[in-house]
Amino acid sequence: MRIGLVTTLMMLTIVGCHYDPTVWKESIHSPDGAWIAEARTDQWGGFGSAYVATTVSLTRVDRTYNKGKAFDILIYPGGGQIPKTYVLSDDNADQDLNLNWLSPTHLEITHASPMEAPNLEVIRFGNVDVSYKLGQPPTQP
């Protein structure tokens, strides 16, 4: 009886805990409103397993691509100073990252400072071309 009660309490504790690792996010619509580009920085902690990564993803507003889910197009280690740890805040933004729609089907991603090599870099998704200027300041429209 005691073991069952302890096991049940442990399971409720595990199931009841939900941790969202996102500490910053921002999204912009394409000029025609058909796409959403979203950047987010996630922070994980733990003994020997702390990690920060930034992801840029694309979502089609009418949900006709990727079963309506966001599709990751850029993932890189790091992402700003993270002054407010484990809290969703604009203070945690990677100030060097810039997303800019050059046209309804062309997204430009720039990162103004040198960074570690990206884990993922997609150059086309759906009908959207993606260009990168990593380690360079953003272009002025």
PDB file of C-alpha atoms in Angstrom:
ATOM      1  CA  MET A   1       0.000   0.000   0.000  1.00  0.00           C
ATOM      2  CA  ARG A   2       2.781   2.430   0.951  1.00  0.00           C
ATOM      3  CA  ILE A   3       4.803   1.688  -2.178  1.00  0.00           C
ATOM      4  CA  GLY A   4       1.739   2.279  -4.335  1.00  0.00           C
ATOM      5  CA  LEU A   5       1.047   5.608  -2.643  1.00  0.00           C
ATOM      6  CA  VAL A   6       4.660   6.769  -3.008  1.00  0.00           C
ATOM      7  CA  THR A   7       4.737   5.684  -6.647  1.00  0.00           C
ATOM      8  CA  THR A   8       1.464   7.499  -7.355  1.00  0.00           C
ATOM      9  CA  LEU A   9       2.729  10.705  -5.709  1.00  0.00           C
ATOM     10  CA  MET A  10       5.965  10.538  -7.683  1.00  0.00           C
ATOM     11  CA  MET A  11       4.090  10.052 -10.960  1.00  0.00           C
ATOM     12  CA  LEU A  12       1.757  12.978 -10.214  1.00  0.00           C
ATOM     13  CA  THR A  13       4.746  15.171  -9.456  1.00  0.00           C
ATOM     14  CA  ILE A  14       6.470  14.237 -12.715  1.00  0.00           C
ATOM     15  CA  VAL A  15       3.321  14.596 -14.837  1.00  0.00           C
ATOM     16  CA  GLY A  16       2.324  17.853 -13.135  1.00  0.00           C
ATOM     17  CA  CYS A  17       5.658  19.539 -13.879  1.00  0.00           C
ATOM     18  CA  HIS A  18       5.748  21.238 -17.250  1.00  0.00           C
ATOM     19  CA  TYR A  19       8.836  23.170 -18.200  1.00  0.00           C
ATOM     20  CA  ASP A  20       8.934  25.418 -21.258  1.00  0.00           C
ATOM     21  CA  PRO A  21      12.597  26.155 -22.007  1.00  0.00           C
ATOM     22  CA  THR A  22      11.861  29.253 -24.151  1.00  0.00           C
ATOM     23  CA  VAL A  23      13.408  32.402 -22.666  1.00  0.00           C
ATOM     24  CA  TRP A  24      12.842  34.695 -25.673  1.00  0.00           C
ATOM     25  CA  LYS A  25      10.798  34.660 -28.856  1.00  0.00           C
ATOM     26  CA  GLU A  26       9.788  37.027 -31.608  1.00  0.00           C
ATOM     27  CA  SER A  27       7.871  36.558 -34.840  1.00  0.00           C
ATOM     28  CA  ILE A  28       7.339  38.553 -38.021  1.00  0.00           C
ATOM     29  CA  HIS A  29       4.882  38.038 -40.875  1.00  0.00           C
ATOM     30  CA  SER A  30       5.896  38.005 -44.515  1.00  0.00           C
ATOM     31  CA  PRO A  31       4.791  41.082 -46.504  1.00  0.00           C
ATOM     32  CA  ASP A  32       1.786  39.200 -47.935  1.00  0.00           C
ATOM     33  CA  GLY A  33       0.898  37.716 -44.534  1.00  0.00           C
ATOM     34  CA  ALA A  34       1.187  34.122 -45.766  1.00  0.00           C
ATOM     35  CA  TRP A  35       4.192  33.111 -43.628  1.00  0.00           C
ATOM     36  CA  ILE A  36       5.395  33.660 -40.079  1.00  0.00           C
ATOM     37  CA  ALA A  37       9.100  33.599 -39.263  1.00  0.00           C
ATOM     38  CA  GLU A  38       9.734  33.003 -35.569  1.00  0.00           C
ATOM     39  CA  ALA A  39      12.990  33.149 -33.644  1.00  0.00           C
ATOM     40  CA  ARG A  40      13.244  31.702 -30.160  1.00  0.00           C
ATOM     41  CA  THR A  41      15.977  31.029 -27.655  1.00  0.00           C
ATOM     42  CA  ASP A  42      15.665  28.009 -25.393  1.00  0.00           C
ATOM     43  CA  GLN A  43      17.620  27.454 -22.186  1.00  0.00           C
ATOM     44  CA  TRP A  44      18.001  24.127 -20.444  1.00  0.00           C
ATOM     45  CA  GLY A  45      19.669  23.615 -17.107  1.00  0.00           C
ATOM     46  CA  GLY A  46      20.806  20.763 -15.028  1.00  0.00           C
ATOM     47  CA  PHE A  47      23.890  19.311 -13.522  1.00  0.00           C
ATOM     48  CA  GLY A  48      26.299  18.892 -16.422  1.00  0.00           C
ATOM     49  CA  SER A  49      23.609  19.431 -19.070  1.00  0.00           C
ATOM     50  CA  ALA A  50      23.121  23.212 -19.305  1.00  0.00           C
ATOM     51  CA  TYR A  51      22.622  24.398 -22.900  1.00  0.00           C
ATOM     52  CA  VAL A  52      21.305  27.420 -24.795  1.00  0.00           C
ATOM     53  CA  ALA A  53      20.204  27.294 -28.441  1.00  0.00           C
ATOM     54  CA  THR A  54      18.402  29.649 -30.792  1.00  0.00           C
ATOM     55  CA  THR A  55      16.018  28.399 -33.468  1.00  0.00           C
ATOM     56  CA  VAL A  56      14.402  30.180 -36.412  1.00  0.00           C
ATOM     57  CA  SER A  57      11.346  28.496 -37.902  1.00  0.00           C
ATOM     58  CA  LEU A  58       8.756  29.103 -40.614  1.00  0.00           C
ATOM     59  CA  THR A  59       5.030  28.478 -40.395  1.00  0.00           C
ATOM     60  CA  ARG A  60       2.526  28.855 -43.218  1.00  0.00           C
ATOM     61  CA  VAL A  61      -0.453  30.833 -41.864  1.00  0.00           C
ATOM     62  CA  ASP A  62      -3.023  28.647 -43.671  1.00  0.00           C
ATOM     63  CA  ARG A  63      -1.308  25.541 -42.175  1.00  0.00           C
ATOM     64  CA  THR A  64      -0.862  23.834 -45.583  1.00  0.00           C
ATOM     65  CA  TYR A  65       2.827  22.969 -45.083  1.00  0.00           C
ATOM     66  CA  ASN A  66       4.406  20.557 -42.596  1.00  0.00           C
ATOM     67  CA  LYS A  67       0.989  19.492 -41.249  1.00  0.00           C
ATOM     68  CA  GLY A  68       0.482  23.018 -39.914  1.00  0.00           C
ATOM     69  CA  LYS A  69       3.495  22.879 -37.634  1.00  0.00           C
ATOM     70  CA  ALA A  70       6.500  25.187 -37.544  1.00  0.00           C
ATOM     71  CA  PHE A  71       9.482  24.011 -39.588  1.00  0.00           C
ATOM     72  CA  ASP A  72      12.949  24.779 -38.211  1.00  0.00           C
ATOM     73  CA  ILE A  73      15.239  26.465 -40.745  1.00  0.00           C
ATOM     74  CA  LEU A  74      18.149  27.598 -38.527  1.00  0.00           C
ATOM     75  CA  ILE A  75      19.444  26.255 -35.219  1.00  0.00           C
ATOM     76  CA  TYR A  76      22.611  27.518 -33.596  1.00  0.00           C
ATOM     77  CA  PRO A  77      24.211  27.193 -30.151  1.00  0.00           C
ATOM     78  CA  GLY A  78      23.891  30.244 -27.915  1.00  0.00           C
ATOM     79  CA  GLY A  79      21.700  33.270 -28.245  1.00  0.00           C
ATOM     80  CA  GLY A  80      22.373  36.422 -26.302  1.00  0.00           C
ATOM     81  CA  GLN A  81      23.420  37.141 -22.741  1.00  0.00           C
ATOM     82  CA  ILE A  82      20.334  35.645 -20.972  1.00  0.00           C
ATOM     83  CA  PRO A  83      20.272  38.097 -18.040  1.00  0.00           C
ATOM     84  CA  LYS A  84      16.897  36.722 -16.878  1.00  0.00           C
ATOM     85  CA  THR A  85      17.539  33.008 -16.667  1.00  0.00           C
ATOM     86  CA  TYR A  86      14.680  30.538 -17.168  1.00  0.00           C
ATOM     87  CA  VAL A  87      12.175  33.385 -17.700  1.00  0.00           C
ATOM     88  CA  LEU A  88      10.491  34.442 -20.956  1.00  0.00           C
ATOM     89  CA  SER A  89      11.752  38.000 -21.463  1.00  0.00           C
ATOM     90  CA  ASP A  90      12.746  40.351 -24.296  1.00  0.00           C
ATOM     91  CA  ASP A  91      15.866  41.067 -22.221  1.00  0.00           C
ATOM     92  CA  ASN A  92      17.091  37.608 -23.292  1.00  0.00           C
ATOM     93  CA  ALA A  93      17.000  38.456 -27.018  1.00  0.00           C
ATOM     94  CA  ASP A  94      20.017  37.776 -29.195  1.00  0.00           C
ATOM     95  CA  GLN A  95      20.595  41.390 -30.237  1.00  0.00           C
ATOM     96  CA  ASP A  96      22.785  40.279 -33.155  1.00  0.00           C
ATOM     97  CA  LEU A  97      20.031  38.214 -34.821  1.00  0.00           C
ATOM     98  CA  ASN A  98      17.852  39.907 -37.428  1.00  0.00           C
ATOM     99  CA  LEU A  99      15.033  38.469 -39.558  1.00  0.00           C
ATOM    100  CA  ASN A 100      14.064  40.497 -42.619  1.00  0.00           C
ATOM    101  CA  TRP A 101      11.543  39.649 -45.328  1.00  0.00           C
ATOM    102  CA  LEU A 102      13.036  40.931 -48.609  1.00  0.00           C
ATOM    103  CA  SER A 103       9.893  39.821 -50.473  1.00  0.00           C
ATOM    104  CA  PRO A 104       6.856  37.626 -49.722  1.00  0.00           C
ATOM    105  CA  THR A 105       8.979  34.556 -50.547  1.00  0.00           C
ATOM    106  CA  HIS A 106      12.496  35.568 -49.473  1.00  0.00           C
ATOM    107  CA  LEU A 107      13.595  35.663 -45.843  1.00  0.00           C
ATOM    108  CA  GLU A 108      17.026  37.028 -44.977  1.00  0.00           C
ATOM    109  CA  ILE A 109      18.611  36.008 -41.675  1.00  0.00           C
ATOM    110  CA  THR A 110      21.610  37.946 -40.433  1.00  0.00           C
ATOM    111  CA  HIS A 111      23.745  37.608 -37.340  1.00  0.00           C
ATOM    112  CA  ALA A 112      25.983  40.623 -36.705  1.00  0.00           C
ATOM    113  CA  SER A 113      28.681  38.891 -34.671  1.00  0.00           C
ATOM    114  CA  PRO A 114      30.674  35.705 -35.151  1.00  0.00           C
ATOM    115  CA  MET A 115      28.894  32.608 -33.895  1.00  0.00           C
ATOM    116  CA  GLU A 116      29.452  28.895 -33.594  1.00  0.00           C
ATOM    117  CA  ALA A 117      28.640  26.870 -36.686  1.00  0.00           C
ATOM    118  CA  PRO A 118      24.885  26.302 -37.000  1.00  0.00           C
ATOM    119  CA  ASN A 119      23.504  22.850 -36.287  1.00  0.00           C
ATOM    120  CA  LEU A 120      20.909  23.340 -39.059  1.00  0.00           C
ATOM    121  CA  GLU A 121      20.713  25.736 -42.008  1.00  0.00           C
ATOM    122  CA  VAL A 122      17.857  25.299 -44.522  1.00  0.00           C
ATOM    123  CA  ILE A 123      17.920  27.354 -47.731  1.00  0.00           C
ATOM    124  CA  ARG A 124      14.375  26.673 -48.986  1.00  0.00           C
ATOM    125  CA  PHE A 125      11.105  25.602 -47.414  1.00  0.00           C
ATOM    126  CA  GLY A 126       7.827  25.573 -49.323  1.00  0.00           C
ATOM    127  CA  ASN A 127       8.093  28.498 -51.699  1.00  0.00           C
ATOM    128  CA  VAL A 128      10.312  30.544 -49.360  1.00  0.00           C
ATOM    129  CA  ASP A 129      13.989  31.075 -50.136  1.00  0.00           C
ATOM    130  CA  VAL A 130      16.193  31.723 -47.127  1.00  0.00           C
ATOM    131  CA  SER A 131      19.477  33.588 -47.332  1.00  0.00           C
ATOM    132  CA  TYR A 132      22.043  33.926 -44.564  1.00  0.00           C
ATOM    133  CA  LYS A 133      24.610  36.511 -43.613  1.00  0.00           C
ATOM    134  CA  LEU A 134      26.065  35.012 -40.468  1.00  0.00           C
ATOM    135  CA  GLY A 135      28.744  37.012 -38.724  1.00  0.00           C
ATOM    136  CA  GLN A 136      27.747  40.146 -40.669  1.00  0.00           C
ATOM    137  CA  PRO A 137      25.580  43.162 -39.843  1.00  0.00           C
ATOM    138  CA  PRO A 138      22.052  43.222 -41.351  1.00  0.00           C
ATOM    139  CA  THR A 139      21.467  44.910 -44.706  1.00  0.00           C
ATOM    140  CA  GLN A 140      19.485  48.124 -44.705  1.00  0.00           C
ATOM    141  CA  PRO A 141      16.237  48.030 -46.750  1.00  0.00           C
TER     142      PRO A 141
END
